[in-house]
Amino acid sequence: MSANFLPHLSPPDVQQAAQLIQQAYSSAHAQVDQRRIQQELVEIQRRPEAWGLIIPFLEHPDPNVQFFGAHTAQVKIMRDWDSFPEENAEHLRDLLLKLTSHSILTGKGKVVCRKLFVAITSLALRIAPGSPSRWPDWIVSAVNSLSSSGMPPEQLLAFLTIVAEEVETADLLGSSKMQMHQSLLDASPMVIQAVIASITRPTLILPELQSALKCFQAWIYILRANDITPIIPLLITIMTPAPDSGFNESTFSAASDVLQEIMTRSSLAGGAGTGTLTEPLLAWLDGYGDRAGSVDGVSHSLCKLLVALGDHSTMYFASNITSLKPIPGTPYRRAYFVQKFLHLLLKYTGLPGYYGVDEEASEMTLGFWYLFQESLWSVEYEDQDEDEDGIPSLLNIKEKEQWAIVNAVYVQLVEILRRKVTWPDQRTLSYWAKDEVDRFQVYRRDVGDTLINAYYILRNDMLGYFLEDMQKRFAQPNGSQGWEEIEATLHCIMSIQEAVPLEDNPFLARLFGPDVLGRLPTSGQDRIRRTMLGLIAAYSIWFTIHPKVPISTSTPSLLMNAISYVVAALPDPALCLPAANALRDLCDANRAALAPHIGAFAELHAGLSDIPDTEKSKVLQSIASVIQALPPEEEIPPIQAIVSPVIEKLAQALHISSQLVDETRIIIISQLQTLSGVAKGLTRTQDSLLILDESPEERAEAERLQRARDDYTMVKVREDLFNTIRNVTTCWSTDAGVSDALSDFFRSITSLPSDITLLSLPAAPIFEIICLACQRQLTAVWLSLATMLVIQLDPPTLFSTSTLKSTPSPEALGVISTLLPVLLEASLGVLGQPGAMEANPDIVQAFFGCMDTIAKHFLVGFYRLPPGALDALMQCAVTSLSLQERYSLVATCTFLETLMRRTASSDDLGDASTMLIQGHGRPILRAILSGFAGVAPRSATQNLIELLSVIASKFPAETRAWMTDILFADDFVQSKANPEAKRTFVKAIIGSRSPKKTREAAQQFTLVARGLEGTSFGYASVNI
């Protein structure tokens, strides 16, 4: 083979490189050596001389060296093509075709040949596009060349497979992409001919058949419908077993995979081709679908085929479930085949055994029932149009018949799914591995989603079936009720909660009454009790609409039945968590209904000693929810009763011996969680932001609440609470667990004025605590809390008649003026350390998020800072613009944009805008332009563009002067942008009159500077 155009390497050099490859594949070398060798090999491939390694490596006896030779050909074409002499492109093409033919005919490994196929396709992607093309009709030309050398059909089909796969994923744009697409279309007849020849041989050759089917599968996305249609009956024939033998798993699965691909990726996807695809498959399933319901390789592939057909033809099934139209070539009507398909799918949905342990296929069918339900609602039945005279009664009869069939199908589905989610008995379960248990739990959740679709069809009939099934099981002799079966039914009812209308329901009334809830076990049987607790929590809001039973009657209400069941489970360690969650949800949703029973909750509070501290916070939150429904003055005693002991215990924990650090930490975190729970419970459930007007009654209620807050008892409780929390923060703010608990507490105990409770603490002193905590240890937790408190210091005015935002109060502005310097000093002291920003992106993001919020609410605070503080902040921001972590950079851009826009738009700041841009505009602009040129991640380009747009629009003269100086400076970041591209960019920005033009110019410059111009990857990235 003539390869004079490639570099020539001496045999010792080739041998040395080959030995390095052999060392890389040897297990005798340590991992460190392997990495070093791999790096050396990468460096070898980067050298221009590496072209000369291709032929000697392919001729080497070691398969690993052969593979590296083929890989080098691909890598050099893809990565270093620009440095390859253009006049030698055709010589390289001919050489690669000869090398590939020789490699196959001499029996080299498949991975080597595959790499050579990829190299040929990569070369075609380089030289085939263009006018004139340097490789016209490249696919046919390559196939003819390879075929003439004696390459067998199996390998030719493998080559065509690579061609389709590589072109599909190639990074091409515009005319080049269209030209390569057309080359595939032009070669399609040849591909179809080759595939048909290989799959219709009188005696099928399995490797060739598999290669042909894989090739066809790879080409499906490009083929027209009339190219695909003739193949479908051939695929069905391949799946069909011979009369005297069973299914061939290999051929069946291969053909089934191709049919699945046709229904999902081809031009026949999305329900097309019902006459050429759907109906032939339905006819075949009628004759050979009896493998449904078994567990083997053929059955698993058949299930996948059924699911793909279901997804493809859902609308066909919905519109023909009772259709009397015949299917050509069969003695049956459409309704028969549709119902047979649904029967087969139900058999797979209800495969015997447990999912994840005994079978793996039933889960695949679940998605169909959602699509089928959706289609049933939107379908227009074809047969309805054929009724003579359009008689309404006949239309109604047909519709009733159709829905009778649909209901029957979904009833069977519900029965199957209820059985499939049943846990085995404890003895069987003890043999399951942990991953099997986990998979079964996930399967149960997925079944829940499918049951929701069934509920939309069956409605209360579904609940009726569940209740009737449980009643039958309760009637069994004691000990044989089958608690696993009842638990499965309860799980199903819990799963459909979101679909059940919020209205009075007799079936739910039976569920929460003595007939069901009253007959469930109250000891032992943890699984069914846990499920019932979850069910009660899920339906907690339903009790709000159920008719209330007068307190004077002896019969407890359904709500109190549920409360009693939940409270009884609280002392059980295994059930305390779900019981506490259920109690919290019940009390939160039914505050007013439970308020008259406050005495019972006082008894519950007195008995909390039996409940673990980890769940006590949820119980106290539940009690607090009920307290909130009382008149404000009546809230005071119970709030004091539940809060004061917690404060006292928290204060005592601070005086525990310093040697018991772990015990103290646990106590502090537990008590903080309890206080957070109480604060959340006392917060009213109505969203204050939805109140658009304030009625006289609401004003009177607010005044009543304020009088209760001013009561000495509540003032003393809040004072003790604040002092204790301040001491906790002082001593424990550097502990991660305690700081998280404090964060949750601060978020719960502070509020906007419209959400204030008797226990709420003001924002200003909490803000001071947060700033002191930042001085001890700066974290994103404290900074995010500071952001929240800044908003609370300048809350929205919900009832103002003015459309303009009110200015902050002097008191709030005084707080910011005092504490912002403290916060800046603490933050900049940390972030100013070498490498601190890169190591703490969460802190950077939270810090600039906080600064952005202050700029929006208290802009003047930045211009009242001590001398040098604002300059230090701006220098930190400029440094942050060069970070590689996207969220940090975005937060910085947002802050700078807010600061500069609001400063330039303010009439109250005098010459602050000019001072800001003169002092910091150029460094900011330099950081932005460096970001475009490659310093910043591509995903943050849009944010940099928005910041540039603000600077260019607010300060056009300065932008014009600085951009040219920065871009053409000797120390500007190296990029692919030449002087002409830079001049074009500057001209576009200076001449821009809209953010859109600025954005387009900046995006184009970014692509050019990063070397991404002309690539689909580059143009896709500008829209990230």
PDB file of N, CA and C in Angstrom, residues 757-804:
ATOM      1  N   THR A 757     -47.258  35.939  64.517  1.00  0.00           N
ATOM      2  CA  THR A 757     -47.955  35.142  65.532  1.00  0.00           C
ATOM      3  C   THR A 757     -47.578  35.682  66.909  1.00  0.00           C
ATOM      4  N   LEU A 758     -48.160  35.088  67.958  1.00  0.00           N
ATOM      5  CA  LEU A 758     -47.827  35.524  69.308  1.00  0.00           C
ATOM      6  C   LEU A 758     -46.360  35.276  69.634  1.00  0.00           C
ATOM      7  N   LEU A 759     -45.736  34.319  68.937  1.00  0.00           N
ATOM      8  CA  LEU A 759     -44.366  33.932  69.275  1.00  0.00           C
ATOM      9  C   LEU A 759     -43.333  34.563  68.338  1.00  0.00           C
ATOM     10  N   SER A 760     -43.766  35.205  67.266  1.00  0.00           N
ATOM     11  CA  SER A 760     -42.828  35.728  66.265  1.00  0.00           C
ATOM     12  C   SER A 760     -41.856  36.733  66.881  1.00  0.00           C
ATOM     13  N   LEU A 761     -40.580  36.634  66.458  1.00  0.00           N
ATOM     14  CA  LEU A 761     -39.548  37.570  66.911  1.00  0.00           C
ATOM     15  C   LEU A 761     -39.266  38.582  65.803  1.00  0.00           C
ATOM     16  N   PRO A 762     -38.904  39.821  66.154  1.00  0.00           N
ATOM     17  CA  PRO A 762     -38.622  40.840  65.133  1.00  0.00           C
ATOM     18  C   PRO A 762     -37.356  40.521  64.357  1.00  0.00           C
ATOM     19  N   ALA A 763     -37.288  41.050  63.122  1.00  0.00           N
ATOM     20  CA  ALA A 763     -36.168  40.727  62.230  1.00  0.00           C
ATOM     21  C   ALA A 763     -34.876  41.405  62.649  1.00  0.00           C
ATOM     22  N   ALA A 764     -34.938  42.648  63.135  1.00  0.00           N
ATOM     23  CA  ALA A 764     -33.717  43.426  63.373  1.00  0.00           C
ATOM     24  C   ALA A 764     -32.776  42.756  64.373  1.00  0.00           C
ATOM     25  N   PRO A 765     -33.219  42.381  65.587  1.00  0.00           N
ATOM     26  CA  PRO A 765     -32.272  41.740  66.511  1.00  0.00           C
ATOM     27  C   PRO A 765     -31.785  40.385  66.014  1.00  0.00           C
ATOM     28  N   ILE A 766     -32.620  39.673  65.265  1.00  0.00           N
ATOM     29  CA  ILE A 766     -32.171  38.392  64.692  1.00  0.00           C
ATOM     30  C   ILE A 766     -31.079  38.655  63.660  1.00  0.00           C
ATOM     31  N   PHE A 767     -31.241  39.712  62.865  1.00  0.00           N
ATOM     32  CA  PHE A 767     -30.228  40.077  61.875  1.00  0.00           C
ATOM     33  C   PHE A 767     -28.882  40.341  62.561  1.00  0.00           C
ATOM     34  N   GLU A 768     -28.938  40.981  63.704  1.00  0.00           N
ATOM     35  CA  GLU A 768     -27.705  41.249  64.445  1.00  0.00           C
ATOM     36  C   GLU A 768     -27.047  39.947  64.889  1.00  0.00           C
ATOM     37  N   ILE A 769     -27.850  38.993  65.365  1.00  0.00           N
ATOM     38  CA  ILE A 769     -27.315  37.686  65.764  1.00  0.00           C
ATOM     39  C   ILE A 769     -26.650  37.010  64.569  1.00  0.00           C
ATOM     40  N   ILE A 770     -27.289  37.090  63.403  1.00  0.00           N
ATOM     41  CA  ILE A 770     -26.753  36.450  62.196  1.00  0.00           C
ATOM     42  C   ILE A 770     -25.412  37.069  61.817  1.00  0.00           C
ATOM     43  N   CYS A 771     -25.316  38.382  61.896  1.00  0.00           N
ATOM     44  CA  CYS A 771     -24.049  39.052  61.553  1.00  0.00           C
ATOM     45  C   CYS A 771     -22.935  38.635  62.509  1.00  0.00           C
ATOM     46  N   LEU A 772     -23.254  38.485  63.775  1.00  0.00           N
ATOM     47  CA  LEU A 772     -22.250  38.031  64.744  1.00  0.00           C
ATOM     48  C   LEU A 772     -21.834  36.593  64.446  1.00  0.00           C
ATOM     49  N   ALA A 773     -22.805  35.779  64.036  1.00  0.00           N
ATOM     50  CA  ALA A 773     -22.471  34.395  63.672  1.00  0.00           C
ATOM     51  C   ALA A 773     -21.550  34.372  62.458  1.00  0.00           C
ATOM     52  N   CYS A 774     -21.771  35.278  61.509  1.00  0.00           N
ATOM     53  CA  CYS A 774     -20.899  35.359  60.328  1.00  0.00           C
ATOM     54  C   CYS A 774     -19.471  35.734  60.725  1.00  0.00           C
ATOM     55  N   GLN A 775     -19.334  36.541  61.758  1.00  0.00           N
ATOM     56  CA  GLN A 775     -17.993  36.900  62.215  1.00  0.00           C
ATOM     57  C   GLN A 775     -17.263  35.691  62.780  1.00  0.00           C
ATOM     58  N   ARG A 776     -17.996  34.795  63.410  1.00  0.00           N
ATOM     59  CA  ARG A 776     -17.354  33.595  63.982  1.00  0.00           C
ATOM     60  C   ARG A 776     -17.017  32.583  62.890  1.00  0.00           C
ATOM     61  N   GLN A 777     -17.984  32.360  61.982  1.00  0.00           N
ATOM     62  CA  GLN A 777     -17.738  31.408  60.878  1.00  0.00           C
ATOM     63  C   GLN A 777     -18.698  31.741  59.741  1.00  0.00           C
ATOM     64  N   LEU A 778     -18.149  32.182  58.632  1.00  0.00           N
ATOM     65  CA  LEU A 778     -18.983  32.570  57.490  1.00  0.00           C
ATOM     66  C   LEU A 778     -19.464  31.312  56.764  1.00  0.00           C
ATOM     67  N   THR A 779     -20.772  31.188  56.628  1.00  0.00           N
ATOM     68  CA  THR A 779     -21.344  30.059  55.887  1.00  0.00           C
ATOM     69  C   THR A 779     -22.472  30.560  55.003  1.00  0.00           C
ATOM     70  N   ALA A 780     -22.810  29.737  54.018  1.00  0.00           N
ATOM     71  CA  ALA A 780     -23.928  30.070  53.134  1.00  0.00           C
ATOM     72  C   ALA A 780     -25.246  30.084  53.911  1.00  0.00           C
ATOM     73  N   VAL A 781     -25.332  29.288  54.975  1.00  0.00           N
ATOM     74  CA  VAL A 781     -26.551  29.242  55.785  1.00  0.00           C
ATOM     75  C   VAL A 781     -26.838  30.608  56.389  1.00  0.00           C
ATOM     76  N   TRP A 782     -25.826  31.216  57.029  1.00  0.00           N
ATOM     77  CA  TRP A 782     -26.036  32.518  57.654  1.00  0.00           C
ATOM     78  C   TRP A 782     -26.319  33.601  56.613  1.00  0.00           C
ATOM     79  N   LEU A 783     -25.639  33.537  55.480  1.00  0.00           N
ATOM     80  CA  LEU A 783     -25.851  34.558  54.454  1.00  0.00           C
ATOM     81  C   LEU A 783     -27.242  34.466  53.839  1.00  0.00           C
ATOM     82  N   SER A 784     -27.744  33.258  53.647  1.00  0.00           N
ATOM     83  CA  SER A 784     -29.109  33.122  53.114  1.00  0.00           C
ATOM     84  C   SER A 784     -30.138  33.609  54.120  1.00  0.00           C
ATOM     85  N   LEU A 785     -29.869  33.390  55.415  1.00  0.00           N
ATOM     86  CA  LEU A 785     -30.754  33.933  56.446  1.00  0.00           C
ATOM     87  C   LEU A 785     -30.720  35.467  56.434  1.00  0.00           C
ATOM     88  N   ALA A 786     -29.528  36.025  56.271  1.00  0.00           N
ATOM     89  CA  ALA A 786     -29.420  37.484  56.195  1.00  0.00           C
ATOM     90  C   ALA A 786     -30.253  38.022  55.029  1.00  0.00           C
ATOM     91  N   THR A 787     -30.240  37.329  53.901  1.00  0.00           N
ATOM     92  CA  THR A 787     -31.050  37.738  52.749  1.00  0.00           C
ATOM     93  C   THR A 787     -32.528  37.762  53.106  1.00  0.00           C
ATOM     94  N   MET A 788     -33.003  36.718  53.781  1.00  0.00           N
ATOM     95  CA  MET A 788     -34.407  36.646  54.186  1.00  0.00           C
ATOM     96  C   MET A 788     -34.779  37.793  55.118  1.00  0.00           C
ATOM     97  N   LEU A 789     -33.889  38.100  56.065  1.00  0.00           N
ATOM     98  CA  LEU A 789     -34.185  39.134  57.054  1.00  0.00           C
ATOM     99  C   LEU A 789     -34.164  40.533  56.429  1.00  0.00           C
ATOM    100  N   VAL A 790     -33.335  40.742  55.415  1.00  0.00           N
ATOM    101  CA  VAL A 790     -33.340  42.028  54.712  1.00  0.00           C
ATOM    102  C   VAL A 790     -34.720  42.277  54.107  1.00  0.00           C
ATOM    103  N   ILE A 791     -35.305  41.260  53.524  1.00  0.00           N
ATOM    104  CA  ILE A 791     -36.649  41.396  52.938  1.00  0.00           C
ATOM    105  C   ILE A 791     -37.671  41.708  54.029  1.00  0.00           C
ATOM    106  N   GLN A 792     -37.525  41.073  55.191  1.00  0.00           N
ATOM    107  CA  GLN A 792     -38.466  41.324  56.279  1.00  0.00           C
ATOM    108  C   GLN A 792     -38.311  42.738  56.850  1.00  0.00           C
ATOM    109  N   LEU A 793     -37.120  43.287  56.759  1.00  0.00           N
ATOM    110  CA  LEU A 793     -36.926  44.662  57.219  1.00  0.00           C
ATOM    111  C   LEU A 793     -37.617  45.672  56.293  1.00  0.00           C
ATOM    112  N   ASP A 794     -37.853  45.277  55.050  1.00  0.00           N
ATOM    113  CA  ASP A 794     -38.541  46.159  54.098  1.00  0.00           C
ATOM    114  C   ASP A 794     -39.668  45.364  53.438  1.00  0.00           C
ATOM    115  N   PRO A 795     -40.688  44.993  54.222  1.00  0.00           N
ATOM    116  CA  PRO A 795     -41.720  44.076  53.707  1.00  0.00           C
ATOM    117  C   PRO A 795     -42.598  44.747  52.662  1.00  0.00           C
ATOM    118  N   PRO A 796     -43.226  43.945  51.792  1.00  0.00           N
ATOM    119  CA  PRO A 796     -44.156  44.525  50.811  1.00  0.00           C
ATOM    120  C   PRO A 796     -45.382  45.089  51.508  1.00  0.00           C
ATOM    121  N   THR A 797     -45.886  46.182  50.967  1.00  0.00           N
ATOM    122  CA  THR A 797     -47.090  46.802  51.520  1.00  0.00           C
ATOM    123  C   THR A 797     -48.284  46.277  50.746  1.00  0.00           C
ATOM    124  N   LEU A 798     -49.036  45.352  51.390  1.00  0.00           N
ATOM    125  CA  LEU A 798     -50.112  44.668  50.687  1.00  0.00           C
ATOM    126  C   LEU A 798     -51.337  45.547  50.489  1.00  0.00           C
ATOM    127  N   PHE A 799     -51.568  46.496  51.391  1.00  0.00           N
ATOM    128  CA  PHE A 799     -52.832  47.217  51.344  1.00  0.00           C
ATOM    129  C   PHE A 799     -52.657  48.684  50.933  1.00  0.00           C
ATOM    130  N   SER A 800     -51.500  49.016  50.382  1.00  0.00           N
ATOM    131  CA  SER A 800     -51.250  50.391  49.952  1.00  0.00           C
ATOM    132  C   SER A 800     -52.015  50.681  48.671  1.00  0.00           C
ATOM    133  N   THR A 801     -52.563  51.881  48.562  1.00  0.00           N
ATOM    134  CA  THR A 801     -53.266  52.286  47.340  1.00  0.00           C
ATOM    135  C   THR A 801     -52.322  52.845  46.291  1.00  0.00           C
ATOM    136  N   SER A 802     -51.083  53.080  46.668  1.00  0.00           N
ATOM    137  CA  SER A 802     -50.112  53.644  45.732  1.00  0.00           C
ATOM    138  C   SER A 802     -49.492  52.541  44.886  1.00  0.00           C
ATOM    139  N   THR A 803     -49.200  52.858  43.628  1.00  0.00           N
ATOM    140  CA  THR A 803     -48.542  51.882  42.751  1.00  0.00           C
ATOM    141  C   THR A 803     -47.040  51.910  42.910  1.00  0.00           C
ATOM    142  N   LEU A 804     -46.512  52.943  43.588  1.00  0.00           N
ATOM    143  CA  LEU A 804     -45.068  53.053  43.788  1.00  0.00           C
ATOM    144  C   LEU A 804     -44.657  52.332  45.064  1.00  0.00           C
TER     145      LEU A 804
END
